[in-house]
Coordinates of C-alpha atoms in Angstrom, one line a residue:
Chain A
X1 CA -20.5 46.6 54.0
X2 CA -21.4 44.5 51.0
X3 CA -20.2 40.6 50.6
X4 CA -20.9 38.4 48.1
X5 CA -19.9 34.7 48.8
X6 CA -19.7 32.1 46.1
X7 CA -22.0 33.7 43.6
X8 CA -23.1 31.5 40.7
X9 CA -25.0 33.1 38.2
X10 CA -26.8 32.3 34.7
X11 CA -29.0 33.1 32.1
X12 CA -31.1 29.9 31.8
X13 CA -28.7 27.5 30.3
X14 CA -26.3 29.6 30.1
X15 CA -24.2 30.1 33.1
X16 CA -21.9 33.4 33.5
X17 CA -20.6 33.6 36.8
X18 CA -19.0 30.6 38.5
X19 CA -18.8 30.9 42.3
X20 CA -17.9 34.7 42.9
X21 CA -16.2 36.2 45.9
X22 CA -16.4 39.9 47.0
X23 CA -16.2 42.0 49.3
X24 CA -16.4 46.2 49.8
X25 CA -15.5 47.6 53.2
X26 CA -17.3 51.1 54.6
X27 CA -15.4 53.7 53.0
X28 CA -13.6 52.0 50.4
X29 CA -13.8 52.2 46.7
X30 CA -13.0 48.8 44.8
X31 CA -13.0 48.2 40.8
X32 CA -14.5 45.6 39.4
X33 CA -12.1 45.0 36.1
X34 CA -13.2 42.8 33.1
X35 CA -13.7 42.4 29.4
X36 CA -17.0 42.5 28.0
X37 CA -18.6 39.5 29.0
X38 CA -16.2 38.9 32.0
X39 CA -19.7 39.0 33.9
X40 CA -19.3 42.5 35.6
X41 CA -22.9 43.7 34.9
X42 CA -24.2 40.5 35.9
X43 CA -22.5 40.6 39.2
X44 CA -23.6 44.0 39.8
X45 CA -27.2 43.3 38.8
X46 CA -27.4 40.5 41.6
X47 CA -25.9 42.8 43.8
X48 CA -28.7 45.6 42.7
X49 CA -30.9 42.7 43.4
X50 CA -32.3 43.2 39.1
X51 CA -31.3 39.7 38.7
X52 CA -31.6 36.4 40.9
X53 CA -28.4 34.8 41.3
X54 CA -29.0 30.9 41.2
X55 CA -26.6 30.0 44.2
X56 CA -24.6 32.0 46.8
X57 CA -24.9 34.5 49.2
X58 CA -24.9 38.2 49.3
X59 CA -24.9 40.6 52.6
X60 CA -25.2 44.4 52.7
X61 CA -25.1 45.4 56.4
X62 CA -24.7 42.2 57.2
X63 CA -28.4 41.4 56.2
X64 CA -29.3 39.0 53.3
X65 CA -30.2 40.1 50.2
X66 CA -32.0 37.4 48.7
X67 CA -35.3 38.2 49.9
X68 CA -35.4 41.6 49.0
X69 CA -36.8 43.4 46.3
X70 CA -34.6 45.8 43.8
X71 CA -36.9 48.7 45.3
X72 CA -36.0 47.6 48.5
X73 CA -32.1 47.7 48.2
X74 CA -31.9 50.6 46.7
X75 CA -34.3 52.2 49.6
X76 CA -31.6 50.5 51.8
X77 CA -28.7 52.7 50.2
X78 CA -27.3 50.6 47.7
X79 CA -28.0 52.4 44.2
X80 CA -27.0 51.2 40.9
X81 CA -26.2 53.3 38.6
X82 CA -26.5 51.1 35.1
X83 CA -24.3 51.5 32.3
X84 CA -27.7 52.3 30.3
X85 CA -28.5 54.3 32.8
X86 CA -32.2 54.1 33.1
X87 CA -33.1 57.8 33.4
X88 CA -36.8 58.8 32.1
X89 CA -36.5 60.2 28.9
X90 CA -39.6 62.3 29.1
X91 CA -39.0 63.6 33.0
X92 CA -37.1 67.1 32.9
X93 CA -33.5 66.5 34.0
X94 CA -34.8 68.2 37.8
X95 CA -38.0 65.3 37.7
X96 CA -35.1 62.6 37.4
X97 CA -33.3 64.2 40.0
X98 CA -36.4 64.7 42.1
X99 CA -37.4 61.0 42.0
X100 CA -33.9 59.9 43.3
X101 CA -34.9 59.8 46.7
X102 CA -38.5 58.2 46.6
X103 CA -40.5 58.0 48.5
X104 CA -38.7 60.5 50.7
X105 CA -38.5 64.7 49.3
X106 CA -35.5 65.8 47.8
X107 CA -33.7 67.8 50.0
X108 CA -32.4 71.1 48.1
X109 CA -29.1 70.8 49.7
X110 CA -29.1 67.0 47.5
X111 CA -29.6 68.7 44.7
X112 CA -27.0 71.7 45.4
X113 CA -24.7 69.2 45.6
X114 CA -25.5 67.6 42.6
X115 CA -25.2 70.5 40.7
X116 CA -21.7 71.4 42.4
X117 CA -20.2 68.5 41.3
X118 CA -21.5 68.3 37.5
X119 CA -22.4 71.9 36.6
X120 CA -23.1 71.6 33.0
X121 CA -26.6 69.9 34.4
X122 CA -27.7 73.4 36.1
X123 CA -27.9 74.4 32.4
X124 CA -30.0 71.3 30.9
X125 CA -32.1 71.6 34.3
X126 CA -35.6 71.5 32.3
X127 CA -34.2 69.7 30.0
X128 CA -35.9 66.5 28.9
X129 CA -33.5 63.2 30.1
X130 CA -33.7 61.4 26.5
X131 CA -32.6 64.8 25.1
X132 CA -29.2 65.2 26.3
X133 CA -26.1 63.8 25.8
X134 CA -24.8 60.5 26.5
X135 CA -22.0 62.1 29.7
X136 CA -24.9 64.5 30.5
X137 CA -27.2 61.5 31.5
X138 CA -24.3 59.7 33.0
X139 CA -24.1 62.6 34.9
X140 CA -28.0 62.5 35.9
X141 CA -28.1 58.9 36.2
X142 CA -25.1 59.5 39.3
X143 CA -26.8 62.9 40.4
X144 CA -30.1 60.7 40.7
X145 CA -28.6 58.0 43.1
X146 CA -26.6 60.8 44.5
X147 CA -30.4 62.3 46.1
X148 CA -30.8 58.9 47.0
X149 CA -27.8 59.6 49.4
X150 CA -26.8 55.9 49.0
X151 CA -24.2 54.1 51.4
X152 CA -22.9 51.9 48.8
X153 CA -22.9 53.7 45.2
X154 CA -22.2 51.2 42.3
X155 CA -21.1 52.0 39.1
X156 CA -21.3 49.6 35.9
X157 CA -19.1 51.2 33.5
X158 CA -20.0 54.7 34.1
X159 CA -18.0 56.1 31.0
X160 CA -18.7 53.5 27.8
X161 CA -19.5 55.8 25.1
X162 CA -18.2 59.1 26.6
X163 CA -15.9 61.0 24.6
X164 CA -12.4 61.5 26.5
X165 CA -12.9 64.7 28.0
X166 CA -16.5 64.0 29.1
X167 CA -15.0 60.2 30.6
X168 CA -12.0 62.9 32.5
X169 CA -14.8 65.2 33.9
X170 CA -16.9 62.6 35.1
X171 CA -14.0 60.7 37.2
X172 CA -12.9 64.0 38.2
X173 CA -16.2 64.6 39.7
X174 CA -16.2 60.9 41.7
X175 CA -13.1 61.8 43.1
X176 CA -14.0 64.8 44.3
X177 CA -17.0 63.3 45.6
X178 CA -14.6 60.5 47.4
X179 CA -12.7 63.3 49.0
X180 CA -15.8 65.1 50.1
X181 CA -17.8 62.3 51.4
X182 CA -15.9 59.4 52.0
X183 CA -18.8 57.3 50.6
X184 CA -18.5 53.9 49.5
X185 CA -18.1 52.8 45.6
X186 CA -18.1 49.1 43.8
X187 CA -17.4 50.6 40.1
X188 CA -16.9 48.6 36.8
X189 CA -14.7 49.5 34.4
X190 CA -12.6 48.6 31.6
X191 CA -10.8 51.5 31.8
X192 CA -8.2 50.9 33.7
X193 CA -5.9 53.8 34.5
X194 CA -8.7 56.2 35.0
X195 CA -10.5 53.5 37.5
X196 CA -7.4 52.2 39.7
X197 CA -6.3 55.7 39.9
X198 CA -9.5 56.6 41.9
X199 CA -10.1 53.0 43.6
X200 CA -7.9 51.5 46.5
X201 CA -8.3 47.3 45.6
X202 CA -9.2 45.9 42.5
X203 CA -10.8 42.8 41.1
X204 CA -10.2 41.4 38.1
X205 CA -12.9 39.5 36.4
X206 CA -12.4 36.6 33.3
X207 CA -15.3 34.6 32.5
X208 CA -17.2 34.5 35.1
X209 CA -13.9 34.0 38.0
X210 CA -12.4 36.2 39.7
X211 CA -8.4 36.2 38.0
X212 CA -6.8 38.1 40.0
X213 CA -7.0 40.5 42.7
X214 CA -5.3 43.0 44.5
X215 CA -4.3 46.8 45.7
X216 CA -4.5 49.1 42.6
X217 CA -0.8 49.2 42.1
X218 CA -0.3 45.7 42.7
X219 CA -3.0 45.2 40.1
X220 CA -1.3 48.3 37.4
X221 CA 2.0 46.4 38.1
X222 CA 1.0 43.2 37.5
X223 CA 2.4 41.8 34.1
X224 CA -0.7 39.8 33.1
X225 CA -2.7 42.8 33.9
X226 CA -1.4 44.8 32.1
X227 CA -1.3 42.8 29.2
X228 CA -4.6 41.9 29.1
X229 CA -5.9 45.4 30.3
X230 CA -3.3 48.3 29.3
X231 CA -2.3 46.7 25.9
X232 CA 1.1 47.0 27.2
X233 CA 3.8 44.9 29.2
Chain B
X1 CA -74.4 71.6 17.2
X2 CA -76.1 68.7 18.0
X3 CA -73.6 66.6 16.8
X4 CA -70.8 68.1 18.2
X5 CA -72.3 67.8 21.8
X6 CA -73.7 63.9 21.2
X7 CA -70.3 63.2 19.6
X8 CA -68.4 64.9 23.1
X9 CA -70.8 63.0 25.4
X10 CA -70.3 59.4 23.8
X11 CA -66.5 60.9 23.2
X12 CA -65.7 61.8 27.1
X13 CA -66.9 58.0 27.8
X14 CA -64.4 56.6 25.2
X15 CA -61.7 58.9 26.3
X16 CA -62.4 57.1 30.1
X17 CA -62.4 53.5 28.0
X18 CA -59.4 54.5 26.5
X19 CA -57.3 56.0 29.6
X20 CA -58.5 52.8 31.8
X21 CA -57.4 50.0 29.2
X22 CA -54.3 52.6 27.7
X23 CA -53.0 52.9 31.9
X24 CA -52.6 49.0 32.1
X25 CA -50.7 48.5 29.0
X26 CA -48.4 51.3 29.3
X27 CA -47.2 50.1 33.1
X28 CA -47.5 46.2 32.4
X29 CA -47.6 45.5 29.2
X30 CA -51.2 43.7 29.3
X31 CA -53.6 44.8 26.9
X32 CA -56.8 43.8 28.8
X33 CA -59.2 42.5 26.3
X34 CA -62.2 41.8 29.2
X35 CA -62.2 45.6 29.8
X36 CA -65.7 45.9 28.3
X37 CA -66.6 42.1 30.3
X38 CA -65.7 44.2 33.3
X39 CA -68.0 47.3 32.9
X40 CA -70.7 44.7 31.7
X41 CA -70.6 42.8 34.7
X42 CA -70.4 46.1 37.2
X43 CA -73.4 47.3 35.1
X44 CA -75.4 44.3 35.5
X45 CA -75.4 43.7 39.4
X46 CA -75.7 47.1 39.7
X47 CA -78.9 46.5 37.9
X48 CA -79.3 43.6 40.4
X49 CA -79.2 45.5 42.9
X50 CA -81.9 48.6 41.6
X51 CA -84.2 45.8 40.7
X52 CA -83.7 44.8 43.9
X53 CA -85.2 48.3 44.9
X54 CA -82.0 49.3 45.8
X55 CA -81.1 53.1 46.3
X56 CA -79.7 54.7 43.3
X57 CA -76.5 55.7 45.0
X58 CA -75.8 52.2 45.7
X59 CA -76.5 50.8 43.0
X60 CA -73.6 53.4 41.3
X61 CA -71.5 52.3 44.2
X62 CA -72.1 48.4 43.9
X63 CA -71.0 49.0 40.2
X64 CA -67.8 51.2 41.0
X65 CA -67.1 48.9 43.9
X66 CA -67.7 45.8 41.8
X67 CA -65.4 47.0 38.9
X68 CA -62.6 47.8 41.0
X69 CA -62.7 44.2 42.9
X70 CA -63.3 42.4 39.6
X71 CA -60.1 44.6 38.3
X72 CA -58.0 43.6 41.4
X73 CA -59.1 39.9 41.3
X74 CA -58.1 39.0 38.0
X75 CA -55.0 41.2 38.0
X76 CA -53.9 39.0 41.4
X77 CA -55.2 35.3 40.0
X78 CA -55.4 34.9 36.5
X79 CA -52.8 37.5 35.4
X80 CA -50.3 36.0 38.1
X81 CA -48.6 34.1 35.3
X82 CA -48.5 36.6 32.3
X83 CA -46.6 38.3 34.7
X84 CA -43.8 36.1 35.3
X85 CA -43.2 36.7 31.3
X86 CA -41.6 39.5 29.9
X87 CA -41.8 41.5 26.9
X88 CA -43.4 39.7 23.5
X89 CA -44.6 36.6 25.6
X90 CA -46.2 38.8 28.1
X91 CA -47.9 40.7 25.7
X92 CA -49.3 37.6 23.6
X93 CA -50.2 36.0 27.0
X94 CA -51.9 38.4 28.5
X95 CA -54.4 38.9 25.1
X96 CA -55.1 35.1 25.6
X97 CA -55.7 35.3 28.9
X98 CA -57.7 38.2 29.3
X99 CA -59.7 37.1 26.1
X100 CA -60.6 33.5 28.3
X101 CA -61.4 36.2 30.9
X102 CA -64.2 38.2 29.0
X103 CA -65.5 34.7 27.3
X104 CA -66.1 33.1 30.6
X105 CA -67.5 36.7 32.0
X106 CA -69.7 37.1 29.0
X107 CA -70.9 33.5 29.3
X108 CA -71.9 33.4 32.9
X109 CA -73.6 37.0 32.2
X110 CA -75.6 35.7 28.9
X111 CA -76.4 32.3 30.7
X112 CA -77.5 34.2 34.1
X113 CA -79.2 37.1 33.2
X114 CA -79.8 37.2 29.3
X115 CA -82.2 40.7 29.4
X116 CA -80.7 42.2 31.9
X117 CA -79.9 46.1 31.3
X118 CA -78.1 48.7 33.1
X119 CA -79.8 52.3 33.1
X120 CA -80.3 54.8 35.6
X121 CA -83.3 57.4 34.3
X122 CA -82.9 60.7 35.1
X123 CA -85.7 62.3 35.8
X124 CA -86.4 66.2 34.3
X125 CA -87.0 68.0 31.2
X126 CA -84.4 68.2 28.7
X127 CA -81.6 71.0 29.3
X128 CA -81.3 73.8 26.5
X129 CA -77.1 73.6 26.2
X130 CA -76.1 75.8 23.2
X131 CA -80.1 76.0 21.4
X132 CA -79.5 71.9 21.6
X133 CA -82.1 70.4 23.8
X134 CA -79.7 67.6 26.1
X135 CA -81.2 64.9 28.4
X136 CA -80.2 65.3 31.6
X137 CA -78.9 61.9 31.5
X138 CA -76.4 62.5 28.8
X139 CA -75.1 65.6 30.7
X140 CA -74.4 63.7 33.6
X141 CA -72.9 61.1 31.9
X142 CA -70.8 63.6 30.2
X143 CA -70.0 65.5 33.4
X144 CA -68.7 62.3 35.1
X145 CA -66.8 61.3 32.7
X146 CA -65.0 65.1 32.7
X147 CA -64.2 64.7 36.6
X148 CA -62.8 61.2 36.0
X149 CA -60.6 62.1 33.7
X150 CA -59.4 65.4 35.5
X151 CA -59.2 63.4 38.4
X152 CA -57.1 60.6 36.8
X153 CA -54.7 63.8 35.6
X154 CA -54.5 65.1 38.7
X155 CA -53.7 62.2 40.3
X156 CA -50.8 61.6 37.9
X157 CA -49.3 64.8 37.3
X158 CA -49.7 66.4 41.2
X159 CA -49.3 63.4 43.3
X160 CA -46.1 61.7 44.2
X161 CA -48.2 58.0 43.5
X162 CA -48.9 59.5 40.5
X163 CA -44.8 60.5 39.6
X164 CA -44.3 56.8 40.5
X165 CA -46.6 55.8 37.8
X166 CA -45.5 57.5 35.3
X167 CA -42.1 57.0 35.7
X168 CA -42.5 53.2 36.0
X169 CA -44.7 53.6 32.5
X170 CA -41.1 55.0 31.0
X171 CA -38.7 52.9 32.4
X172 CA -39.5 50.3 35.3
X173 CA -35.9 49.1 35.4
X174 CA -34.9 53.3 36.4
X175 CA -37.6 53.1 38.5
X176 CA -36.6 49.9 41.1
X177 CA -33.4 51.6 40.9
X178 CA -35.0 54.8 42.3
X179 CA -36.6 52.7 45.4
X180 CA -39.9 52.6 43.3
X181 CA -42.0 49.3 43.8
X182 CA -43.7 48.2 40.7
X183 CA -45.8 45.9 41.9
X184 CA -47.2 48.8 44.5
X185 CA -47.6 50.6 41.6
X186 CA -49.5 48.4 39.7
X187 CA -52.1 47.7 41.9
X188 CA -52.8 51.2 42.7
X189 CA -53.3 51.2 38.5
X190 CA -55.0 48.2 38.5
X191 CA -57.6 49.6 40.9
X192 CA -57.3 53.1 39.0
X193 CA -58.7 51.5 35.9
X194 CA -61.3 49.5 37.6
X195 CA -62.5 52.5 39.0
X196 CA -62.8 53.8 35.3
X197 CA -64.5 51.1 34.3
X198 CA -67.0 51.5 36.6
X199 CA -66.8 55.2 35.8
X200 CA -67.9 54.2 32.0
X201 CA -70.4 51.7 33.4
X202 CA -72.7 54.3 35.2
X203 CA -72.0 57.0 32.8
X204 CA -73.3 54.4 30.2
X205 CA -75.9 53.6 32.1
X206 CA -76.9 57.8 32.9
X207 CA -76.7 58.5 28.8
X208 CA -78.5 55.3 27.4
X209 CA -78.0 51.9 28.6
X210 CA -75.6 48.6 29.6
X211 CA -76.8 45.4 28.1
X212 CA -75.8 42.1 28.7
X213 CA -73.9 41.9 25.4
X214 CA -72.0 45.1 25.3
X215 CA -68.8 43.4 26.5
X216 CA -66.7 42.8 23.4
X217 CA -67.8 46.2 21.6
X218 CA -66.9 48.6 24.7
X219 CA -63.7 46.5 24.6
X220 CA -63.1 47.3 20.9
X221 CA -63.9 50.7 21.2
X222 CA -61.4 51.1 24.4
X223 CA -58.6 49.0 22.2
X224 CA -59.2 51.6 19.2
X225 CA -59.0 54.7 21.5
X226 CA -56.0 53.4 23.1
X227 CA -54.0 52.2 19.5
X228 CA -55.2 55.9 18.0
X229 CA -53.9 57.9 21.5
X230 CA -50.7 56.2 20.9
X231 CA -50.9 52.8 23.0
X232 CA -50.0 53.4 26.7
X233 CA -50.5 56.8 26.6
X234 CA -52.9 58.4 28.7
X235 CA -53.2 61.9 27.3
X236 CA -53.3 60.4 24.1
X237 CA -56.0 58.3 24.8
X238 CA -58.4 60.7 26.6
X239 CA -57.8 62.9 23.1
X240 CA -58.3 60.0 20.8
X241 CA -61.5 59.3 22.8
X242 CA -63.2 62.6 22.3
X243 CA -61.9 62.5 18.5
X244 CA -63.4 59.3 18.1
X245 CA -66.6 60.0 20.0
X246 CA -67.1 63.3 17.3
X247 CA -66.2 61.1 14.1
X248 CA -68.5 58.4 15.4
X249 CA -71.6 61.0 15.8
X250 CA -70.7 63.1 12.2
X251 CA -70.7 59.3 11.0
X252 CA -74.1 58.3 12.5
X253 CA -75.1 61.8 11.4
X254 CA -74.1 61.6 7.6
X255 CA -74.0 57.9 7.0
X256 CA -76.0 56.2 9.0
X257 CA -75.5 54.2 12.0
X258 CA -74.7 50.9 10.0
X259 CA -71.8 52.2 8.6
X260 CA -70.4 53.8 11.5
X261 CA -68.0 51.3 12.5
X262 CA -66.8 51.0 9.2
X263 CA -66.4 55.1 9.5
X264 CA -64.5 54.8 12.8
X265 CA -62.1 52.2 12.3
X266 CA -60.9 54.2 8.9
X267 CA -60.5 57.3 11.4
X268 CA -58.2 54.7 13.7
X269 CA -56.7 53.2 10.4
X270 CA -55.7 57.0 9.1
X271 CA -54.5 58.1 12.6
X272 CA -52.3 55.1 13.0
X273 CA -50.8 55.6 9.4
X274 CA -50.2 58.9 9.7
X275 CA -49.0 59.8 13.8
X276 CA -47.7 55.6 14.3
X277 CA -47.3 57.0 17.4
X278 CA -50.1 58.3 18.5
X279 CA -52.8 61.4 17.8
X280 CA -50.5 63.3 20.2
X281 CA -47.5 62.2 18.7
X282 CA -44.2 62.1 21.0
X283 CA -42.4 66.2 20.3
X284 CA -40.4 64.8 16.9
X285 CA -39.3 61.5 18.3
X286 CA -38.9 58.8 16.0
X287 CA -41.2 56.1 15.9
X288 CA -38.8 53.3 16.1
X289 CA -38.3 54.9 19.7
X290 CA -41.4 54.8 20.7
X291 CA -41.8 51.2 20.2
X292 CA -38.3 50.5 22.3
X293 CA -39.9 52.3 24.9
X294 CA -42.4 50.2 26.1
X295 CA -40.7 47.2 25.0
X296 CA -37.6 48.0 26.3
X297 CA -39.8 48.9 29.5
X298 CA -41.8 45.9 29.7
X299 CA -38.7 43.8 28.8
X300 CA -37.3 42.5 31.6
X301 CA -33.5 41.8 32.6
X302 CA -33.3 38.7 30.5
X303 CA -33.0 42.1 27.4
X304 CA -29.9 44.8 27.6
X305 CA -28.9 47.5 25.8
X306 CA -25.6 47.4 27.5
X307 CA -22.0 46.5 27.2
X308 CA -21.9 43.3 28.8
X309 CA -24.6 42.2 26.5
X310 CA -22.3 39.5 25.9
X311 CA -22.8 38.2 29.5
X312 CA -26.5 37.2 28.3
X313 CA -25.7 36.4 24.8
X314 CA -27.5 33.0 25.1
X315 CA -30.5 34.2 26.5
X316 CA -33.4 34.3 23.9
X317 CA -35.4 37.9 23.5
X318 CA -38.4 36.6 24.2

């Protein structure tokens, strides 16, 4: 569904990601592992189409990417859901949700479904965004691609800065989604136990290469891994 | 009385001023400082064209039309660069630009047509509004500046266009993330506050008159409405306006019409010092917010506030 081939990447000068190779099949949910800096966000923001990769090549569908705007891909079913999250702080919690699916209406059932799988935003629904918490916008900021009724939902680091219980209920709520809907995810973390519990492959991410990858227990068994990742081993 | 209803009728025309510059800067982050160049230049072939012994009706259309095509043309040409620059950069760019914009403007107006003046005369005897007796020209002007700025509220707040623009004013990044194209957006903006322009053009023209020189001090009095309404907001700005307009006719009232400027930038200097974020303020949100809001907006993915900040740690912030 989405394959990126020899992705090289930079910030002027500066280059971050140094000929990357990925790929997520229909149906599958894959972890994109790394430290901060590793390059996970920049790789997801080519991917989002946000930034402009300065060589390599990247398919969703089996289409090109390069040409397309941001607005485009994530028309096309391929929503990013930031680690900032980029909700509108003014817009009530049910206008971020209503704006998920532009230029298309909401359909109610959408937002049913949103609310089924993170309840706590039923009661913040008119709510402003910048007022709630930082897992209650998470959970909007998913809820709002959600509407979108992506085909490819990626996630950059969907629980920095949640508390423990909030990070639990959100990955609770992805799996349940998995098991509902089958849909596709590409989801950073640094987290690793929560992440390769929900995802099937895993890819490991050091300065810009990929390091290692694997299946999820190939990748929670392997000794460098989990030394670099799990603080154990 | 009197004062109260010159002050609304001058105000209504800065609130328009203030919207039409204030919509630009809150989506793109260009303060457009040939705003006032642009209703000038509408004004004066609209002039042209009643000279001319053209209808009346066209004349108000040549000058709507022109604004919005002048708008659209310099947004598309000459802003083309500021564009490719985000946050600071863009700003300071785009004041330069826009600046070159109104001198050349201004120049080709003064050079071409140095007595040239806008006005459309209404005809009648003076309306009895409230025991004040009201040209019929300053009612009109003041009426069509009412239904521009309803319209423009309408258009943001009940049509789906409209939820674009706003939400690309808050956060442009969220917005190409919700399948939101900002450059659609921006030119339906960009002809938006053209169409204002034009708006403020014939209303000028309906209450007193455009001259040739008027450029730099409608765009003054736009910049000041739209720093006092909190910059890039538009409700802010349409309040500011009216404000404004009131403290500028109590001013020409009490202290004559020589000080009056001095009177109305003290009103913007007092406003600024004591709402920084505008006369409508943002519900108890810090300031500091405020200001990360449209830069963080306007900043472009070269600026993060996320984890892997480090990925872009070399990148400057400009």
């Amino acid at each position: 569904m989405l394959e990126v081939r020899d992705l090289h990447a930079g910030y002027g000068e500066l280059a971050v990601l140094h000929g990357v190779d990925l790929s997520v099949g229909v149906g599958e949910v894959v972890a994109l592992i790394g430290a901060n800096g590793a390059g996970k966000t920049t790789l997801l923001r080519c991917v989002a189409g946000l930034h402009r990769p300065s060589a390599g090549a990247l398919t969703f569908d089996g289409a090109p990417l390069a040409a397309r705007s941001a607005a485009a891909i994530a028309r096309a079913g391929l929503r990013l859901v930031p680690s900032d999250r980029r909700l509108f702080p003014q817009l009530t919690v049910r206008e971020n949700l209503l704006l998920g699916a532009h230029p298309r209406r909401v359909a109610s059932a959408d937002l049913r479904r949103v609310t089924a799988l993170f309840p706590r935003l039923a009661e913040r629904w008119g709510q402003r965004a910048g007022t709630l918490s930082g897992g209650e916008q998470q959970m909007v900021a998913v809820g709002r691609a959600l509407v979108g009724r992506p085909r490819l939902l990626v996630l950059d680091e969907p629980t920095t800065g949640l508390a423990p219980p909030l990070a639990a209920e959100l990955y609770a709520a992805l799996a349940s989604l998995r098991t509902e809907t089958g849909i596709t995810v590409l989801v950073a973390e640094q987290q690793l136990p929560r992440v390769l519990a929900m995802a099937e492959r895993g890819i490991v991410l050091e300065r810009g290469r990929v390091r290692h990858r694997g299946s999820s227990t190939e990748l929670a068994d392997d000794p460098a891994v989990r030394r670099a990742y799990l603080g154990v081993g | 009385m009197a004062i109260v209803l010159d002050g609304s009728v001058l105000g209504l025309q800065l609130a328009v001023l203030g919207v039409g510059i204030s919509l630009v800067f809150g989506l793109s982050g260009v303060l457009d400082l040939a705003y006032g160049a642009k209703v000038v230049a509408a004004a004066i072939v609209g002039s042209l064209v009643l000279a001319g012994g053209g209808p009346v009706l066209l004349g108000v259309a040549v000058t709507v039309g022109l604004a919005v095509v002048l708008s659209l043309g310099i947004d598309r040409t000459v802003l083309a660069p500021v564009y490719r620059r985000h946050g600071e950069a863009r700003v300071v760019l785009s004041l330069l630009v826009t600046l070159a914009v109104a001198f050349v403007i201004d120049g080709v107006l003064v050079s071409r047509w140095p007595h040239a003046a806008f006005s459309l005369a209404v005809a009648g005897p003076p309306v009895d509004v409230l025991g004040v007796r009201m040209r019929g020209g300053s009612l009109l002007a003041a009426g069509l500046g009412l239904v521009a700025l309803a319209a423009t509220f309408l258009l943001l707040h009940t049509t789906r266009a409209g939820r674009a623009i706003r939400c690309v004013i808050q956060d442009e990044e969220g917005a190409q993330l919700c399948g939101i194209e900002p450059a659609r957006v921006r030119t339906v903006v960009v002809v938006l506050s053209g169409a204002l322009a034009g708006v403020v053009a014939v209303a000028q023209g309906l209450a007193s008159s455009v001259a040739v020189a008027d450029g730099f001090d409608l765009t003054i009095l736009a910049v000041v409405v739209a720093v006092v309404g909190g910059l890039g907001r538009v409700a802010g700005a349409a309040v500011a306006g009216v404000v404004l307009g009131l403290v500028h006719a109590l001013a020409t009232a009490t202290v004559g019409a020589s000080a009056t400027w001095v009177v109305l930038l003290l009103a913007a200097a007092v406003t600024i010092v004591l709402r920084p974020e505008g006369i409508l303020g943002l519900g108890g949100r810090a300031p500091r917010r405020h200001t990360a809001r449209w830069s963080r907006r306007i900043a472009g993915p070269d600026r993060t506030t996320d984890d892997d900040a480090a990925d872009r740690a070399g990148e400057g912030r400009g």
